[in-house]
Amino acid sequence: MKFIISVFFLFLTTFAMVNAQSFAYKTLLKGVYDSDFPVIYPDNDSLIGKAVLLDTREKREFEVSHLENAKWVGYETFDLEVMKTIPKDQVVIVYCSIGARSQEIGKKLQSAGYTQVYNLYGGIFHWVNEGKPVHNQNGATNAIHPYSKTWGIWLTRGVKQY
């Protein structure tokens, strides 16, 4: 009987830890995101499949891995000139590690007249945690740049590569 009770409490503790991180991550995102800026979830394959994907992380993060067919536009070095060939009514999805930097780039795109701009909910971290694929110049990879060791706590899948 003690064994059954021990296993039960182990299960509850593990369940609570997994859900606590999820709750903590959701709370973090709620504090970072503006409520009026649209987000798109990783499971929205139909919209993601027809969108232009813009990676707003730094170049070294992008080189480790990125969403397939994403275009690197950066954050500190972002210039609207990179958008000159993209129609203003094109679906555009911006992303970064968790969505803070990408939301700021998304606001710049909206101010420039882009009408269908979405922030990828949870960024590339949530994407990877959901089991979605990432790529580098050689194809599919398990590597992910966690931005820093502090931010890396939000990555529960993939191989962290600094």
C-alpha positions as protocol buffer text, in pm:
chain_id: "A"
residue {
  index: 1
  type: MET
  ca { x: 0 y: 0 z: 0 }
}
residue {
  index: 2
  type: LYS
  ca { x: 288 y: 236 z: 80 }
}
residue {
  index: 3
  type: PHE
  ca { x: 428 y: 167 z: -266 }
}
residue {
  index: 4
  type: ILE
  ca { x: 99 y: 261 z: -434 }
}
residue {
  index: 5
  type: ILE
  ca { x: 73 y: 581 z: -229 }
}
residue {
  index: 6
  type: SER
  ca { x: 437 y: 669 z: -312 }
}
residue {
  index: 7
  type: VAL
  ca { x: 380 y: 614 z: -683 }
}
residue {
  index: 8
  type: PHE
  ca { x: 62 y: 822 z: -668 }
}
residue {
  index: 9
  type: PHE
  ca { x: 241 y: 1115 z: -501 }
}
residue {
  index: 10
  type: LEU
  ca { x: 530 y: 1088 z: -746 }
}
residue {
  index: 11
  type: PHE
  ca { x: 278 y: 1108 z: -1030 }
}
residue {
  index: 12
  type: LEU
  ca { x: 106 y: 1410 z: -874 }
}
residue {
  index: 13
  type: THR
  ca { x: 437 y: 1589 z: -814 }
}
residue {
  index: 14
  type: THR
  ca { x: 550 y: 1528 z: -1172 }
}
residue {
  index: 15
  type: PHE
  ca { x: 212 y: 1637 z: -1309 }
}
residue {
  index: 16
  type: ALA
  ca { x: 219 y: 1953 z: -1097 }
}
residue {
  index: 17
  type: MET
  ca { x: 574 y: 2041 z: -1209 }
}
residue {
  index: 18
  type: VAL
  ca { x: 491 y: 2001 z: -1577 }
}
residue {
  index: 19
  type: ASN
  ca { x: 172 y: 2205 z: -1547 }
}
residue {
  index: 20
  type: ALA
  ca { x: 339 y: 2462 z: -1322 }
}
residue {
  index: 21
  type: GLN
  ca { x: 596 y: 2536 z: -1592 }
}
residue {
  index: 22
  type: SER
  ca { x: 322 y: 2563 z: -1847 }
}
residue {
  index: 23
  type: PHE
  ca { x: 129 y: 2797 z: -1621 }
}
residue {
  index: 24
  type: ALA
  ca { x: 446 y: 2998 z: -1550 }
}
residue {
  index: 25
  type: TYR
  ca { x: 523 y: 3024 z: -1922 }
}
residue {
  index: 26
  type: LYS
  ca { x: 169 y: 3134 z: -2002 }
}
residue {
  index: 27
  type: THR
  ca { x: 189 y: 3392 z: -1724 }
}
residue {
  index: 28
  type: LEU
  ca { x: 521 y: 3519 z: -1862 }
}
residue {
  index: 29
  type: LEU
  ca { x: 374 y: 3553 z: -2210 }
}
residue {
  index: 30
  type: LYS
  ca { x: 66 y: 3728 z: -2081 }
}
residue {
  index: 31
  type: GLY
  ca { x: 293 y: 3989 z: -1923 }
}
residue {
  index: 32
  type: VAL
  ca { x: 498 y: 4034 z: -2240 }
}
residue {
  index: 33
  type: TYR
  ca { x: 227 y: 4043 z: -2506 }
}
residue {
  index: 34
  type: ASP
  ca { x: -1 y: 4335 z: -2582 }
}
residue {
  index: 35
  type: SER
  ca { x: -358 y: 4210 z: -2570 }
}
residue {
  index: 36
  type: ASP
  ca { x: -448 y: 4382 z: -2897 }
}
residue {
  index: 37
  type: PHE
  ca { x: -162 y: 4237 z: -3106 }
}
residue {
  index: 38
  type: PRO
  ca { x: -274 y: 3920 z: -3287 }
}
residue {
  index: 39
  type: VAL
  ca { x: -101 y: 3590 z: -3216 }
}
residue {
  index: 40
  type: ILE
  ca { x: -106 y: 3267 z: -3408 }
}
residue {
  index: 41
  type: TYR
  ca { x: -60 y: 2926 z: -3249 }
}
residue {
  index: 42
  type: PRO
  ca { x: 182 y: 2660 z: -3375 }
}
residue {
  index: 43
  type: ASP
  ca { x: -104 y: 2424 z: -3464 }
}
residue {
  index: 44
  type: ASN
  ca { x: -253 y: 2667 z: -3721 }
}
residue {
  index: 45
  type: ASP
  ca { x: -83 y: 2488 z: -4011 }
}
residue {
  index: 46
  type: SER
  ca { x: -305 y: 2633 z: -4283 }
}
residue {
  index: 47
  type: LEU
  ca { x: -222 y: 2996 z: -4206 }
}
residue {
  index: 48
  type: ILE
  ca { x: 141 y: 2926 z: -4123 }
}
residue {
  index: 49
  type: GLY
  ca { x: 179 y: 2737 z: -4451 }
}
residue {
  index: 50
  type: LYS
  ca { x: 85 y: 3039 z: -4661 }
}
residue {
  index: 51
  type: ALA
  ca { x: 265 y: 3303 z: -4454 }
}
residue {
  index: 52
  type: VAL
  ca { x: 596 y: 3476 z: -4489 }
}
residue {
  index: 53
  type: LEU
  ca { x: 787 y: 3377 z: -4176 }
}
residue {
  index: 54
  type: LEU
  ca { x: 1020 y: 3639 z: -4032 }
}
residue {
  index: 55
  type: ASP
  ca { x: 1278 y: 3548 z: -3769 }
}
residue {
  index: 56
  type: THR
  ca { x: 1348 y: 3856 z: -3557 }
}
residue {
  index: 57
  type: ARG
  ca { x: 1621 y: 3702 z: -3343 }
}
residue {
  index: 58
  type: GLU
  ca { x: 1988 y: 3781 z: -3379 }
}
residue {
  index: 59
  type: LYS
  ca { x: 2182 y: 3619 z: -3663 }
}
residue {
  index: 60
  type: ARG
  ca { x: 2367 y: 3370 z: -3437 }
}
residue {
  index: 61
  type: GLU
  ca { x: 2032 y: 3245 z: -3301 }
}
residue {
  index: 62
  type: PHE
  ca { x: 1892 y: 3206 z: -3653 }
}
residue {
  index: 63
  type: GLU
  ca { x: 2199 y: 3016 z: -3772 }
}
residue {
  index: 64
  type: VAL
  ca { x: 2157 y: 2751 z: -3501 }
}
residue {
  index: 65
  type: SER
  ca { x: 1800 y: 2686 z: -3611 }
}
residue {
  index: 66
  type: HIS
  ca { x: 1486 y: 2849 z: -3739 }
}
residue {
  index: 67
  type: LEU
  ca { x: 1145 y: 2762 z: -3878 }
}
residue {
  index: 68
  type: GLU
  ca { x: 1164 y: 2611 z: -4224 }
}
residue {
  index: 69
  type: ASN
  ca { x: 1166 y: 2877 z: -4498 }
}
residue {
  index: 70
  type: ALA
  ca { x: 1192 y: 3160 z: -4244 }
}
residue {
  index: 71
  type: LYS
  ca { x: 1366 y: 3477 z: -4351 }
}
residue {
  index: 72
  type: TRP
  ca { x: 1607 y: 3635 z: -4104 }
}
residue {
  index: 73
  type: VAL
  ca { x: 1532 y: 4004 z: -4046 }
}
residue {
  index: 74
  type: GLY
  ca { x: 1689 y: 4057 z: -3704 }
}
residue {
  index: 75
  type: TYR
  ca { x: 1583 y: 4285 z: -3425 }
}
residue {
  index: 76
  type: GLU
  ca { x: 1855 y: 4539 z: -3356 }
}
residue {
  index: 77
  type: THR
  ca { x: 1936 y: 4561 z: -3727 }
}
residue {
  index: 78
  type: PHE
  ca { x: 1579 y: 4537 z: -3859 }
}
residue {
  index: 79
  type: ASP
  ca { x: 1514 y: 4757 z: -4162 }
}
residue {
  index: 80
  type: LEU
  ca { x: 1181 y: 4785 z: -4344 }
}
residue {
  index: 81
  type: GLU
  ca { x: 1378 y: 4768 z: -4669 }
}
residue {
  index: 82
  type: VAL
  ca { x: 1379 y: 4386 z: -4632 }
}
residue {
  index: 83
  type: MET
  ca { x: 1002 y: 4397 z: -4683 }
}
residue {
  index: 84
  type: LYS
  ca { x: 1003 y: 4582 z: -5016 }
}
residue {
  index: 85
  type: THR
  ca { x: 912 y: 4272 z: -5220 }
}
residue {
  index: 86
  type: ILE
  ca { x: 642 y: 4150 z: -4981 }
}
residue {
  index: 87
  type: PRO
  ca { x: 287 y: 4274 z: -5054 }
}
residue {
  index: 88
  type: LYS
  ca { x: 122 y: 4463 z: -4769 }
}
residue {
  index: 89
  type: ASP
  ca { x: -175 y: 4224 z: -4768 }
}
residue {
  index: 90
  type: GLN
  ca { x: 47 y: 3914 z: -4741 }
}
residue {
  index: 91
  type: VAL
  ca { x: 12 y: 3705 z: -4423 }
}
residue {
  index: 92
  type: VAL
  ca { x: 328 y: 3769 z: -4220 }
}
residue {
  index: 93
  type: ILE
  ca { x: 424 y: 3578 z: -3908 }
}
residue {
  index: 94
  type: VAL
  ca { x: 701 y: 3717 z: -3690 }
}
residue {
  index: 95
  type: TYR
  ca { x: 877 y: 3521 z: -3419 }
}
residue {
  index: 96
  type: CYS
  ca { x: 1170 y: 3530 z: -3182 }
}
residue {
  index: 97
  type: SER
  ca { x: 1253 y: 3326 z: -2871 }
}
residue {
  index: 98
  type: ILE
  ca { x: 929 y: 3392 z: -2679 }
}
residue {
  index: 99
  type: GLY
  ca { x: 760 y: 3668 z: -2876 }
}
residue {
  index: 100
  type: ALA
  ca { x: 870 y: 3996 z: -2719 }
}
residue {
  index: 101
  type: ARG
  ca { x: 1114 y: 4112 z: -2988 }
}
residue {
  index: 102
  type: SER
  ca { x: 892 y: 3985 z: -3267 }
}
residue {
  index: 103
  type: GLN
  ca { x: 592 y: 4175 z: -3134 }
}
residue {
  index: 104
  type: GLU
  ca { x: 792 y: 4498 z: -3159 }
}
residue {
  index: 105
  type: ILE
  ca { x: 892 y: 4421 z: -3518 }
}
residue {
  index: 106
  type: GLY
  ca { x: 529 y: 4329 z: -3590 }
}
residue {
  index: 107
  type: LYS
  ca { x: 417 y: 4671 z: -3467 }
}
residue {
  index: 108
  type: LYS
  ca { x: 664 y: 4834 z: -3706 }
}
residue {
  index: 109
  type: LEU
  ca { x: 519 y: 4627 z: -3990 }
}
residue {
  index: 110
  type: GLN
  ca { x: 165 y: 4729 z: -3897 }
}
residue {
  index: 111
  type: SER
  ca { x: 270 y: 5095 z: -3886 }
}
residue {
  index: 112
  type: ALA
  ca { x: 417 y: 5051 z: -4234 }
}
residue {
  index: 113
  type: GLY
  ca { x: 80 y: 4928 z: -4364 }
}
residue {
  index: 114
  type: TYR
  ca { x: 105 y: 4549 z: -4340 }
}
residue {
  index: 115
  type: THR
  ca { x: -246 y: 4430 z: -4262 }
}
residue {
  index: 116
  type: GLN
  ca { x: -206 y: 4061 z: -4171 }
}
residue {
  index: 117
  type: VAL
  ca { x: 77 y: 4046 z: -3919 }
}
residue {
  index: 118
  type: TYR
  ca { x: 77 y: 3780 z: -3647 }
}
residue {
  index: 119
  type: ASN
  ca { x: 314 y: 3701 z: -3363 }
}
residue {
  index: 120
  type: LEU
  ca { x: 391 y: 3329 z: -3322 }
}
residue {
  index: 121
  type: TYR
  ca { x: 257 y: 3246 z: -2977 }
}
residue {
  index: 122
  type: GLY
  ca { x: 540 y: 3146 z: -2744 }
}
residue {
  index: 123
  type: GLY
  ca { x: 800 y: 3202 z: -3014 }
}
residue {
  index: 124
  type: ILE
  ca { x: 1041 y: 2937 z: -3132 }
}
residue {
  index: 125
  type: PHE
  ca { x: 1064 y: 2803 z: -2774 }
}
residue {
  index: 126
  type: HIS
  ca { x: 697 y: 2705 z: -2769 }
}
residue {
  index: 127
  type: TRP
  ca { x: 725 y: 2580 z: -3128 }
}
residue {
  index: 128
  type: VAL
  ca { x: 1007 y: 2340 z: -3031 }
}
residue {
  index: 129
  type: ASN
  ca { x: 839 y: 2243 z: -2703 }
}
residue {
  index: 130
  type: GLU
  ca { x: 532 y: 2143 z: -2906 }
}
residue {
  index: 131
  type: GLY
  ca { x: 750 y: 1905 z: -3111 }
}
residue {
  index: 132
  type: LYS
  ca { x: 749 y: 2118 z: -3426 }
}
residue {
  index: 133
  type: PRO
  ca { x: 1057 y: 2098 z: -3651 }
}
residue {
  index: 134
  type: VAL
  ca { x: 1335 y: 2351 z: -3685 }
}
residue {
  index: 135
  type: HIS
  ca { x: 1603 y: 2372 z: -3951 }
}
residue {
  index: 136
  type: ASN
  ca { x: 1946 y: 2514 z: -4020 }
}
residue {
  index: 137
  type: GLN
  ca { x: 2147 y: 2544 z: -4341 }
}
residue {
  index: 138
  type: ASN
  ca { x: 2193 y: 2164 z: -4347 }
}
residue {
  index: 139
  type: GLY
  ca { x: 1827 y: 2072 z: -4299 }
}
residue {
  index: 140
  type: ALA
  ca { x: 1631 y: 1950 z: -3997 }
}
residue {
  index: 141
  type: THR
  ca { x: 1804 y: 1980 z: -3660 }
}
residue {
  index: 142
  type: ASN
  ca { x: 1736 y: 1934 z: -3291 }
}
residue {
  index: 143
  type: ALA
  ca { x: 1956 y: 2230 z: -3196 }
}
residue {
  index: 144
  type: ILE
  ca { x: 1798 y: 2544 z: -3059 }
}
residue {
  index: 145
  type: HIS
  ca { x: 1962 y: 2865 z: -2940 }
}
residue {
  index: 146
  type: PRO
  ca { x: 1816 y: 2946 z: -2597 }
}
residue {
  index: 147
  type: TYR
  ca { x: 1921 y: 3314 z: -2613 }
}
residue {
  index: 148
  type: SER
  ca { x: 2081 y: 3282 z: -2268 }
}
residue {
  index: 149
  type: LYS
  ca { x: 2105 y: 3030 z: -1985 }
}
residue {
  index: 150
  type: THR
  ca { x: 1837 y: 3222 z: -1798 }
}
residue {
  index: 151
  type: TRP
  ca { x: 1590 y: 3209 z: -2087 }
}
residue {
  index: 152
  type: GLY
  ca { x: 1688 y: 2851 z: -2164 }
}
residue {
  index: 153
  type: ILE
  ca { x: 1477 y: 2726 z: -1872 }
}
residue {
  index: 154
  type: TRP
  ca { x: 1171 y: 2767 z: -2094 }
}
residue {
  index: 155
  type: LEU
  ca { x: 1302 y: 2512 z: -2344 }
}
residue {
  index: 156
  type: THR
  ca { x: 1193 y: 2161 z: -2252 }
}
residue {
  index: 157
  type: ARG
  ca { x: 1285 y: 1996 z: -2585 }
}
residue {
  index: 158
  type: GLY
  ca { x: 1567 y: 2021 z: -2831 }
}
residue {
  index: 159
  type: VAL
  ca { x: 1941 y: 2046 z: -2776 }
}
residue {
  index: 160
  type: LYS
  ca { x: 2046 y: 2382 z: -2638 }
}
residue {
  index: 161
  type: GLN
  ca { x: 2331 y: 2528 z: -2838 }
}
residue {
  index: 162
  type: TYR
  ca { x: 2475 y: 2862 z: -2725 }
}
